Amino acid sequence: MDMSEEKEEEYGIVIVGGGICGLATALALHRKGIKSVVLERSESVRASGAAIAILANGWRALHSLGVASSLRLTALPLQGGREVSLDKGLTKKIPLGIGETRCLKRSDLVNALADSLPPGTIKFGCQVVSVKLPPRTSHPILQLLDGRSIVTKIVIGCDGSNSVIADCLGLKHAREFSLSAVRGLTNYPNGHAFPFEGVRMRRNNTIVGRVPIHHKLVYWFVIQRSSSSAKDVKASEDPEIIRQLAVKSAVNDFPAELKQMIEDSDLESLSLTRLRYRAPWDLLMANFRQGTVTVAGDAMHVMGPFLGQGGSAGLEDAVVLGRCLAGKLGGVDGAKYGRPEVMKKVAEGMDEYVKERRMRVVRLSTQTYLTGLLFQPDPSLLVKVVCIVLMAVLFRDPMNHVRYDCGTL
C-alpha cells in the first residue's frame, strides 16, 4: 500500500524515528499486544555511529524486549577498561560496574529490534517536519516533508537530538560541547591481538578510544576540539575525508597501531558528529508530555558519550513507556483510542512514564555533563575543582548508574 492511500488513514500510535529507541519502543508495545507504526525518514533501517556500548542496565532492558540472547552472539563481553594519559605517562583502570558490558555494532542492534517487529510496522521515507495539535480533536497531525499529512491519536517522538516532537513540546534545544567525534569500525580478517577491554588514550586534548566487538572487529573513536570550518562541514559528508582528518589531525602523536587501525577502517562505518547534550537543569523542569504526545531517547535526554549510557537509557525509556501505556491501554481496541476516556488514560500513562524517568535521566545527564566538562579542551583549574567536588558529593559510587533496573514489561 502506498502512502497516497495511507494519507487518509488515522493511526492509533505513531512513533517518529526508526533508530534504536524508536524501534525498541515499538517492540515494547508489540510485546504487550499494542500495535504501533514507526515513521522513519530514511529508505531503510539506519544505524549511524558504527557501534554502541551496552552496560548491564541496558542488557536488562534488552532482556525485557526479548532480543538479548541473539545479540550476545554478535559481541564478546569486555573484561575491563583503561585510561592512558600519554602526556603524563600514566595509566588507570576504568571500572565497568557490575554485570556484563559489550560493544555492539549498531546495525546488529537495530536489525535485531526491527526483525522482531511485525511486517509493515516501519514506514520508510517519512520525514516529519511539523506537528499540529488541534484544540478541538486533540488528535495530533504530523506534516511530512513531501506535503503529506498523517492523523494519529498518540505520538512518541524518538527522532533524536534535533527532534521535531521535542520542539512541539517546547523543550529547549540541545546544546553543544566544544568537541566532535569521529567513529568507525576496523575489520581484522585474521583476527586482532587486542585484549577485550575498552581503552581510552589522551594526548594534547585529543582522545582516541578502542573497543573490541569480537575477535575480528574493533570499534574506535576520536574525540577532539570541534570546528565549524568549511573543511569540517565537508568532512562530515565524505567518509574518505573523515578518515584522513582522523589520521592526520588526531592521531599523529599516538601509537602507530592506532593510526594503522584508522587507516584500515571500513569507509561505510565512518561518521563525524558534534557532541550534543540537554542540560540537566533543563531536564529537571522540562515538559515531556502535552496531550497524548511525549518523547523518548535522545529526543528527551541526548547526552555526551562519556558514561556510555545514551543508548542504554533509550532502551530503558522504551521498556518503561511500554509498561506504562500497556497498563492503561491493555485490552482497549485500537479503534477506540480517540475516545476522550481512553485519551485520558493515555495521558495518565505518559505522566507515569515521565515521573519514573525524569530523575533517572537528570542524574545520568548530570554525571555525563560533569564528566564531559573534564574532557573539554584545556578546562580551567576552577572548572576541574568544581567538577571533581560535585562528582564526589553527588556520585560517591561513580558506577551506580549501571546498577539501575528499569524493570520488566
Coordinates of C-alpha atoms in Angstrom, one line a residue:
M1 CA 0.0 0.0 0.0
D2 CA 1.5 3.4 -1.0
M3 CA 1.4 6.4 1.2
S4 CA -1.1 8.2 -1.0
E5 CA -3.7 5.6 0.2
E6 CA -2.4 5.7 3.8
K7 CA -2.8 9.5 3.8
E8 CA -6.5 9.1 4.6
E9 CA -5.9 6.7 7.4
E10 CA -5.8 7.6 11.1
Y11 CA -3.2 5.7 13.0
G12 CA -3.6 4.9 16.7
I13 CA 0.1 5.1 17.9
V14 CA 2.8 6.7 15.8
I15 CA 6.5 6.6 16.8
V16 CA 8.6 9.2 15.0
G17 CA 12.1 7.9 14.3
G18 CA 13.3 4.4 13.5
G19 CA 16.6 4.5 15.4
I20 CA 17.4 2.4 18.5
C21 CA 14.8 4.0 20.8
G22 CA 12.0 4.2 18.3
L23 CA 12.3 0.5 17.3
A24 CA 12.7 -0.5 20.9
T25 CA 9.6 1.4 21.9
A26 CA 7.6 -0.2 19.1
L27 CA 8.9 -3.6 20.2
A28 CA 7.9 -2.9 23.8
L29 CA 4.4 -2.1 22.8
H30 CA 4.3 -5.1 20.4
R31 CA 5.3 -7.4 23.3
K32 CA 2.3 -6.0 25.2
G33 CA -0.1 -6.6 22.3
I34 CA -0.3 -3.0 21.3
K35 CA 0.1 -2.0 17.6
S36 CA 2.1 1.0 16.5
V37 CA 3.6 2.5 13.4
V38 CA 7.2 3.8 13.1
L39 CA 7.9 6.7 10.7
E40 CA 11.5 6.6 9.5
R41 CA 12.9 9.3 7.3
S42 CA 15.5 7.1 5.6
E43 CA 14.7 4.5 3.0
S44 CA 16.0 1.6 5.2
V45 CA 16.8 0.8 8.8
R46 CA 19.5 3.2 9.8
A47 CA 22.5 2.6 12.1
S48 CA 24.6 5.7 12.3
G49 CA 27.5 5.8 14.7
A50 CA 29.2 2.4 13.9
A51 CA 28.9 0.8 17.4
I52 CA 27.4 1.3 20.8
A53 CA 28.4 0.2 24.3
I54 CA 25.7 -1.6 26.3
L55 CA 26.2 -1.8 30.0
A56 CA 24.5 -4.1 32.5
N57 CA 21.4 -1.9 32.8
G58 CA 21.0 -1.8 29.0
W59 CA 21.2 -5.6 28.9
R60 CA 18.3 -5.8 31.4
A61 CA 16.2 -3.7 29.1
L62 CA 17.2 -5.8 26.1
H63 CA 16.2 -9.0 28.0
S64 CA 12.8 -7.5 28.7
L65 CA 12.5 -6.7 25.0
G66 CA 13.4 -10.3 24.1
V67 CA 16.5 -9.7 22.0
A68 CA 19.3 -10.0 24.5
S69 CA 20.1 -13.7 23.7
S70 CA 20.5 -13.2 20.0
L71 CA 22.6 -10.1 20.4
R72 CA 25.0 -11.8 22.8
L73 CA 26.0 -14.0 19.9
T74 CA 27.3 -10.9 18.0
A75 CA 29.7 -9.5 20.6
L76 CA 32.0 -10.7 23.3
P77 CA 31.9 -9.4 26.9
L78 CA 34.5 -6.8 27.9
Q79 CA 36.7 -7.6 30.9
G80 CA 37.6 -4.0 31.9
G81 CA 38.9 -0.7 30.8
R82 CA 42.0 1.5 30.9
E83 CA 42.6 5.2 30.6
V84 CA 46.0 6.3 29.4
S85 CA 47.5 9.8 29.6
L86 CA 50.3 9.8 27.0
D87 CA 51.3 13.3 28.1
K88 CA 51.9 12.2 31.7
G89 CA 52.8 8.6 31.1
L90 CA 50.0 7.5 33.5
T91 CA 47.5 4.6 33.2
K92 CA 44.5 3.9 35.4
K93 CA 41.8 1.3 35.3
I94 CA 38.2 2.2 34.3
P95 CA 35.6 0.3 36.2
L96 CA 32.8 -1.2 34.1
G97 CA 30.5 -1.7 37.1
I98 CA 28.6 -4.9 37.9
G99 CA 27.3 -7.3 35.2
E100 CA 28.1 -7.5 31.6
T101 CA 29.3 -4.9 29.2
R102 CA 29.6 -5.5 25.4
C103 CA 30.1 -3.3 22.4
L104 CA 27.5 -3.9 19.7
K105 CA 27.5 -3.0 16.1
R106 CA 24.6 -0.5 15.8
S107 CA 23.4 -2.4 12.7
D108 CA 23.2 -5.6 14.7
L109 CA 21.2 -3.9 17.4
V110 CA 18.7 -2.1 15.1
N111 CA 18.3 -5.1 12.9
A112 CA 17.5 -7.3 15.9
L113 CA 14.9 -4.8 17.0
A114 CA 13.4 -4.3 13.5
D115 CA 13.3 -8.0 12.7
S116 CA 11.3 -8.7 15.9
L117 CA 8.5 -6.3 14.8
P118 CA 5.5 -7.3 12.7
P119 CA 5.9 -6.8 9.0
G120 CA 4.8 -3.3 7.9
T121 CA 5.4 -1.7 11.3
I122 CA 8.1 0.6 9.9
K123 CA 7.2 3.1 7.2
F124 CA 10.3 4.3 5.4
G125 CA 10.7 7.7 3.6
C126 CA 8.5 9.5 6.0
Q127 CA 10.3 12.6 7.4
V128 CA 8.1 14.5 9.9
V129 CA 8.7 18.3 9.7
S130 CA 6.0 19.6 12.0
V131 CA 3.3 18.6 14.4
K132 CA -0.1 20.3 14.9
L133 CA -2.3 19.8 18.0
P134 CA -5.8 20.9 17.0
P135 CA -7.6 22.0 20.2
R136 CA -10.9 20.6 19.3
T137 CA -10.0 17.0 18.4
S138 CA -6.7 16.7 20.4
H139 CA -5.6 14.3 17.6
P140 CA -2.0 15.2 16.5
I141 CA -1.5 15.9 12.8
L142 CA 2.0 15.1 11.5
Q143 CA 3.2 17.0 8.4
L144 CA 5.7 15.2 6.2
L145 CA 8.4 16.7 4.1
D146 CA 6.7 15.7 0.9
G147 CA 3.5 17.5 1.9
R148 CA 1.5 14.6 3.1
S149 CA -0.2 14.5 6.5
I150 CA -0.9 11.8 9.0
V151 CA -3.6 12.0 11.6
T152 CA -3.0 10.0 14.8
K153 CA -4.1 9.6 18.3
I154 CA -0.8 9.1 20.2
V155 CA 2.7 10.3 19.2
I156 CA 6.0 9.2 20.7
G157 CA 9.0 11.3 19.5
C158 CA 12.2 9.2 19.2
D159 CA 13.6 11.4 16.5
G160 CA 17.0 12.3 18.0
S161 CA 18.7 15.4 19.3
N162 CA 17.1 17.6 16.6
S163 CA 13.7 16.3 17.5
V164 CA 10.6 17.9 15.8
I165 CA 8.5 16.4 18.5
A166 CA 10.6 17.9 21.3
D167 CA 10.2 21.3 19.6
C168 CA 6.4 20.7 19.6
L169 CA 6.6 20.2 23.4
G170 CA 8.6 23.3 23.8
L171 CA 11.8 21.6 25.0
K172 CA 14.9 23.8 24.9
H173 CA 17.2 22.9 22.0
A174 CA 20.1 20.6 22.7
R175 CA 23.4 22.4 23.5
E176 CA 26.8 21.6 22.1
F177 CA 30.1 20.6 23.7
S178 CA 33.1 22.1 22.0
L179 CA 34.0 18.6 20.9
S180 CA 33.4 16.5 17.9
A181 CA 33.7 12.7 17.5
V182 CA 34.9 10.6 14.6
R183 CA 33.7 7.0 14.9
G184 CA 34.4 3.9 12.8
L185 CA 34.9 0.1 12.6
T186 CA 38.0 -1.8 11.6
N187 CA 37.9 -5.4 10.5
Y188 CA 40.8 -7.8 11.0
P189 CA 40.2 -10.8 8.7
N190 CA 42.9 -12.9 10.5
G191 CA 42.0 -11.7 14.0
H192 CA 43.3 -8.9 16.2
A193 CA 45.5 -9.3 19.3
F194 CA 43.8 -6.6 21.4
P195 CA 42.6 -7.5 24.9
F196 CA 38.9 -7.4 25.4
E197 CA 38.8 -4.1 27.2
G198 CA 37.9 -0.5 26.5
V199 CA 41.0 1.7 26.1
R200 CA 41.0 5.5 26.1
M201 CA 44.2 7.3 25.3
R202 CA 44.6 11.0 25.7
R203 CA 47.2 13.5 24.4
N204 CA 47.1 17.2 23.7
N205 CA 43.3 17.5 24.2
T206 CA 42.6 14.6 21.8
I207 CA 41.1 11.3 23.0
V208 CA 41.4 8.1 21.0
G209 CA 39.4 5.1 22.1
R210 CA 39.4 1.4 21.1
V211 CA 36.9 -1.3 22.0
P212 CA 36.9 -4.8 20.5
I213 CA 33.5 -6.2 19.4
H214 CA 34.7 -9.7 18.7
H215 CA 37.9 -11.4 17.6
K216 CA 37.9 -9.8 14.2
L217 CA 36.1 -6.5 14.6
V218 CA 37.1 -3.3 16.6
Y219 CA 35.2 -0.1 17.2
W220 CA 37.2 3.1 17.6
F221 CA 36.6 6.8 18.1
V222 CA 38.5 10.0 18.1
I223 CA 37.2 12.9 20.2
Q224 CA 38.8 16.3 19.7
R225 CA 38.2 20.1 19.7
S226 CA 35.4 20.9 17.3
S227 CA 35.5 23.4 14.5
S228 CA 32.8 25.0 12.3
S229 CA 35.1 25.5 9.4
A230 CA 34.0 24.7 5.9
K231 CA 36.5 21.9 5.8
D232 CA 34.8 20.1 8.8
V233 CA 31.4 20.6 7.3
K234 CA 32.6 19.0 4.1
A235 CA 34.3 16.2 6.0
S236 CA 31.1 15.3 7.8
E237 CA 29.7 14.2 4.4
D238 CA 32.7 12.5 2.9
P239 CA 34.0 9.2 4.6
E240 CA 37.4 9.4 3.0
I241 CA 37.9 13.0 4.3
I242 CA 36.7 11.9 7.7
R243 CA 39.3 9.1 7.8
Q244 CA 42.1 11.4 6.7
L245 CA 41.0 14.0 9.2
A246 CA 41.2 11.5 12.0
V247 CA 44.6 10.2 10.9
K248 CA 46.3 13.5 10.2
S249 CA 44.7 15.8 12.7
A250 CA 44.1 13.5 15.6
V251 CA 46.4 10.5 15.9
N252 CA 49.8 11.6 14.5
D253 CA 51.2 11.6 18.1
F254 CA 49.5 8.3 19.1
P255 CA 50.9 4.8 18.9
A256 CA 51.4 3.6 15.3
E257 CA 48.9 0.7 15.8
L258 CA 46.1 3.3 16.4
K259 CA 46.9 5.2 13.2
Q260 CA 47.0 1.9 11.3
M261 CA 43.7 0.9 12.7
I262 CA 42.0 4.1 11.5
E263 CA 43.7 3.8 8.1
D264 CA 42.3 0.3 7.7
S265 CA 38.8 1.2 8.8
D266 CA 35.6 0.5 6.9
L267 CA 34.7 3.6 5.0
E268 CA 31.0 2.9 5.2
S269 CA 31.2 2.9 9.0
L270 CA 32.7 6.3 9.4
S271 CA 30.9 9.3 10.9
L272 CA 31.8 12.8 12.1
T273 CA 29.4 14.5 14.6
R274 CA 29.4 17.3 17.0
L275 CA 28.7 16.2 20.6
R276 CA 25.4 17.5 22.0
Y277 CA 23.5 17.4 25.3
R278 CA 20.4 18.5 27.0
A279 CA 21.4 20.4 30.2
P280 CA 20.5 18.6 33.4
W281 CA 18.7 21.7 34.7
D282 CA 16.6 21.8 31.5
L283 CA 15.6 18.2 32.0
L284 CA 14.6 18.9 35.6
M285 CA 11.9 21.4 34.6
A286 CA 11.0 20.3 31.1
N287 CA 7.5 19.4 29.9
F288 CA 7.8 16.0 28.4
R289 CA 4.1 15.5 27.7
Q290 CA 1.4 17.5 26.0
G291 CA -1.9 15.9 25.4
T292 CA -1.0 12.4 24.0
V293 CA 2.4 13.4 22.7
T294 CA 5.7 12.6 24.5
V295 CA 9.4 11.9 23.8
A296 CA 12.0 9.2 24.5
G297 CA 15.6 8.5 23.8
D298 CA 17.9 11.3 22.5
A299 CA 14.8 13.4 21.8
M300 CA 14.3 13.5 25.5
H301 CA 17.8 13.4 27.0
V302 CA 20.6 13.5 24.4
M303 CA 23.9 13.3 26.4
G304 CA 27.6 13.0 25.6
P305 CA 29.2 9.6 25.3
F306 CA 31.3 9.9 28.4
L307 CA 29.4 7.4 30.5
G308 CA 28.4 5.2 27.6
Q309 CA 24.8 5.4 28.8
G310 CA 22.9 7.2 26.0
G311 CA 21.8 4.1 24.2
S312 CA 21.0 2.1 27.3
A313 CA 19.0 5.0 28.7
G314 CA 16.9 5.0 25.5
L315 CA 16.3 1.2 25.9
E316 CA 15.2 1.9 29.4
D317 CA 12.8 4.5 28.2
A318 CA 11.2 2.1 25.7
V319 CA 10.6 -0.6 28.4
V320 CA 9.1 1.9 30.9
L321 CA 7.0 3.7 28.4
G322 CA 5.7 0.3 27.0
R323 CA 4.8 -0.8 30.5
C324 CA 3.1 2.4 31.5
L325 CA 1.0 2.7 28.3
A326 CA 0.1 -1.0 28.4
G327 CA -1.1 -0.5 32.0
K328 CA -3.7 2.0 30.6
L329 CA -4.4 0.5 27.2
G330 CA -4.4 -3.2 28.0
G331 CA -7.5 -4.7 26.3
V332 CA -8.6 -1.5 24.7
D333 CA -9.4 -1.8 21.0
G334 CA -7.2 0.4 18.9
A335 CA -10.3 1.8 17.2
K336 CA -11.3 3.4 20.5
Y337 CA -8.1 5.3 21.1
G338 CA -9.7 8.6 20.0
R339 CA -12.3 8.5 22.7
P340 CA -11.9 11.1 25.5
E341 CA -11.9 8.5 28.3
V342 CA -9.2 6.5 26.6
M343 CA -7.1 9.6 25.8
K344 CA -7.3 10.5 29.5
K345 CA -5.8 7.1 30.4
V346 CA -3.1 7.5 27.8
A347 CA -2.1 10.9 29.3
E348 CA -2.1 9.3 32.7
G349 CA 0.2 6.5 31.4
M350 CA 2.6 9.1 29.9
D351 CA 2.7 11.0 33.1
E352 CA 3.6 7.9 35.0
Y353 CA 6.4 7.3 32.4
V354 CA 7.7 10.9 32.7
K355 CA 7.6 10.7 36.5
E356 CA 9.5 7.4 36.6
R357 CA 12.2 8.6 34.1
R358 CA 12.8 12.2 35.0
M359 CA 15.2 11.8 37.9
R360 CA 16.9 8.9 36.3
V361 CA 17.8 10.9 33.2
V362 CA 18.6 14.0 35.3
R363 CA 21.1 12.1 37.3
L364 CA 22.6 10.4 34.2
S365 CA 22.8 13.7 32.4
T366 CA 24.4 15.5 35.4
Q367 CA 27.1 12.9 35.7
T368 CA 27.7 12.9 32.0
Y369 CA 27.8 16.6 31.9
L370 CA 30.3 16.9 34.7
T371 CA 32.5 14.2 33.2
G372 CA 32.2 15.9 29.8
L373 CA 33.5 19.2 31.2
L374 CA 36.6 17.5 32.3
F375 CA 37.1 16.2 28.7
Q376 CA 36.7 19.7 27.3
P377 CA 39.9 21.2 25.7
D378 CA 42.0 22.9 28.4
P379 CA 39.5 23.1 31.2
S380 CA 40.4 25.8 33.8
L381 CA 41.6 24.8 37.3
L382 CA 38.4 26.2 38.7
V383 CA 36.2 24.0 36.4
K384 CA 38.3 21.0 37.3
V385 CA 37.9 21.6 41.1
V386 CA 34.2 22.3 40.9
C387 CA 33.5 19.2 38.8
I388 CA 35.6 16.9 41.0
V389 CA 33.9 18.2 44.1
L390 CA 30.4 17.8 42.7
M391 CA 31.2 14.3 41.4
A392 CA 32.5 13.4 44.9
V393 CA 29.3 14.8 46.6
L394 CA 26.7 13.7 44.1
F395 CA 28.2 10.4 42.8
R396 CA 30.2 8.8 45.5
D397 CA 29.8 5.5 43.7
P398 CA 30.6 6.6 40.1
M399 CA 29.3 3.3 38.7
N400 CA 26.0 3.2 40.5
H401 CA 24.2 4.2 37.2
V402 CA 25.0 0.7 35.9
R403 CA 23.1 -1.0 38.8
Y404 CA 19.8 0.6 37.8
D405 CA 17.0 -1.8 36.8
C406 CA 14.2 -0.4 34.7
G407 CA 12.0 -3.4 35.4
T408 CA 10.2 -5.7 33.1
L409 CA 7.4 -5.1 30.6

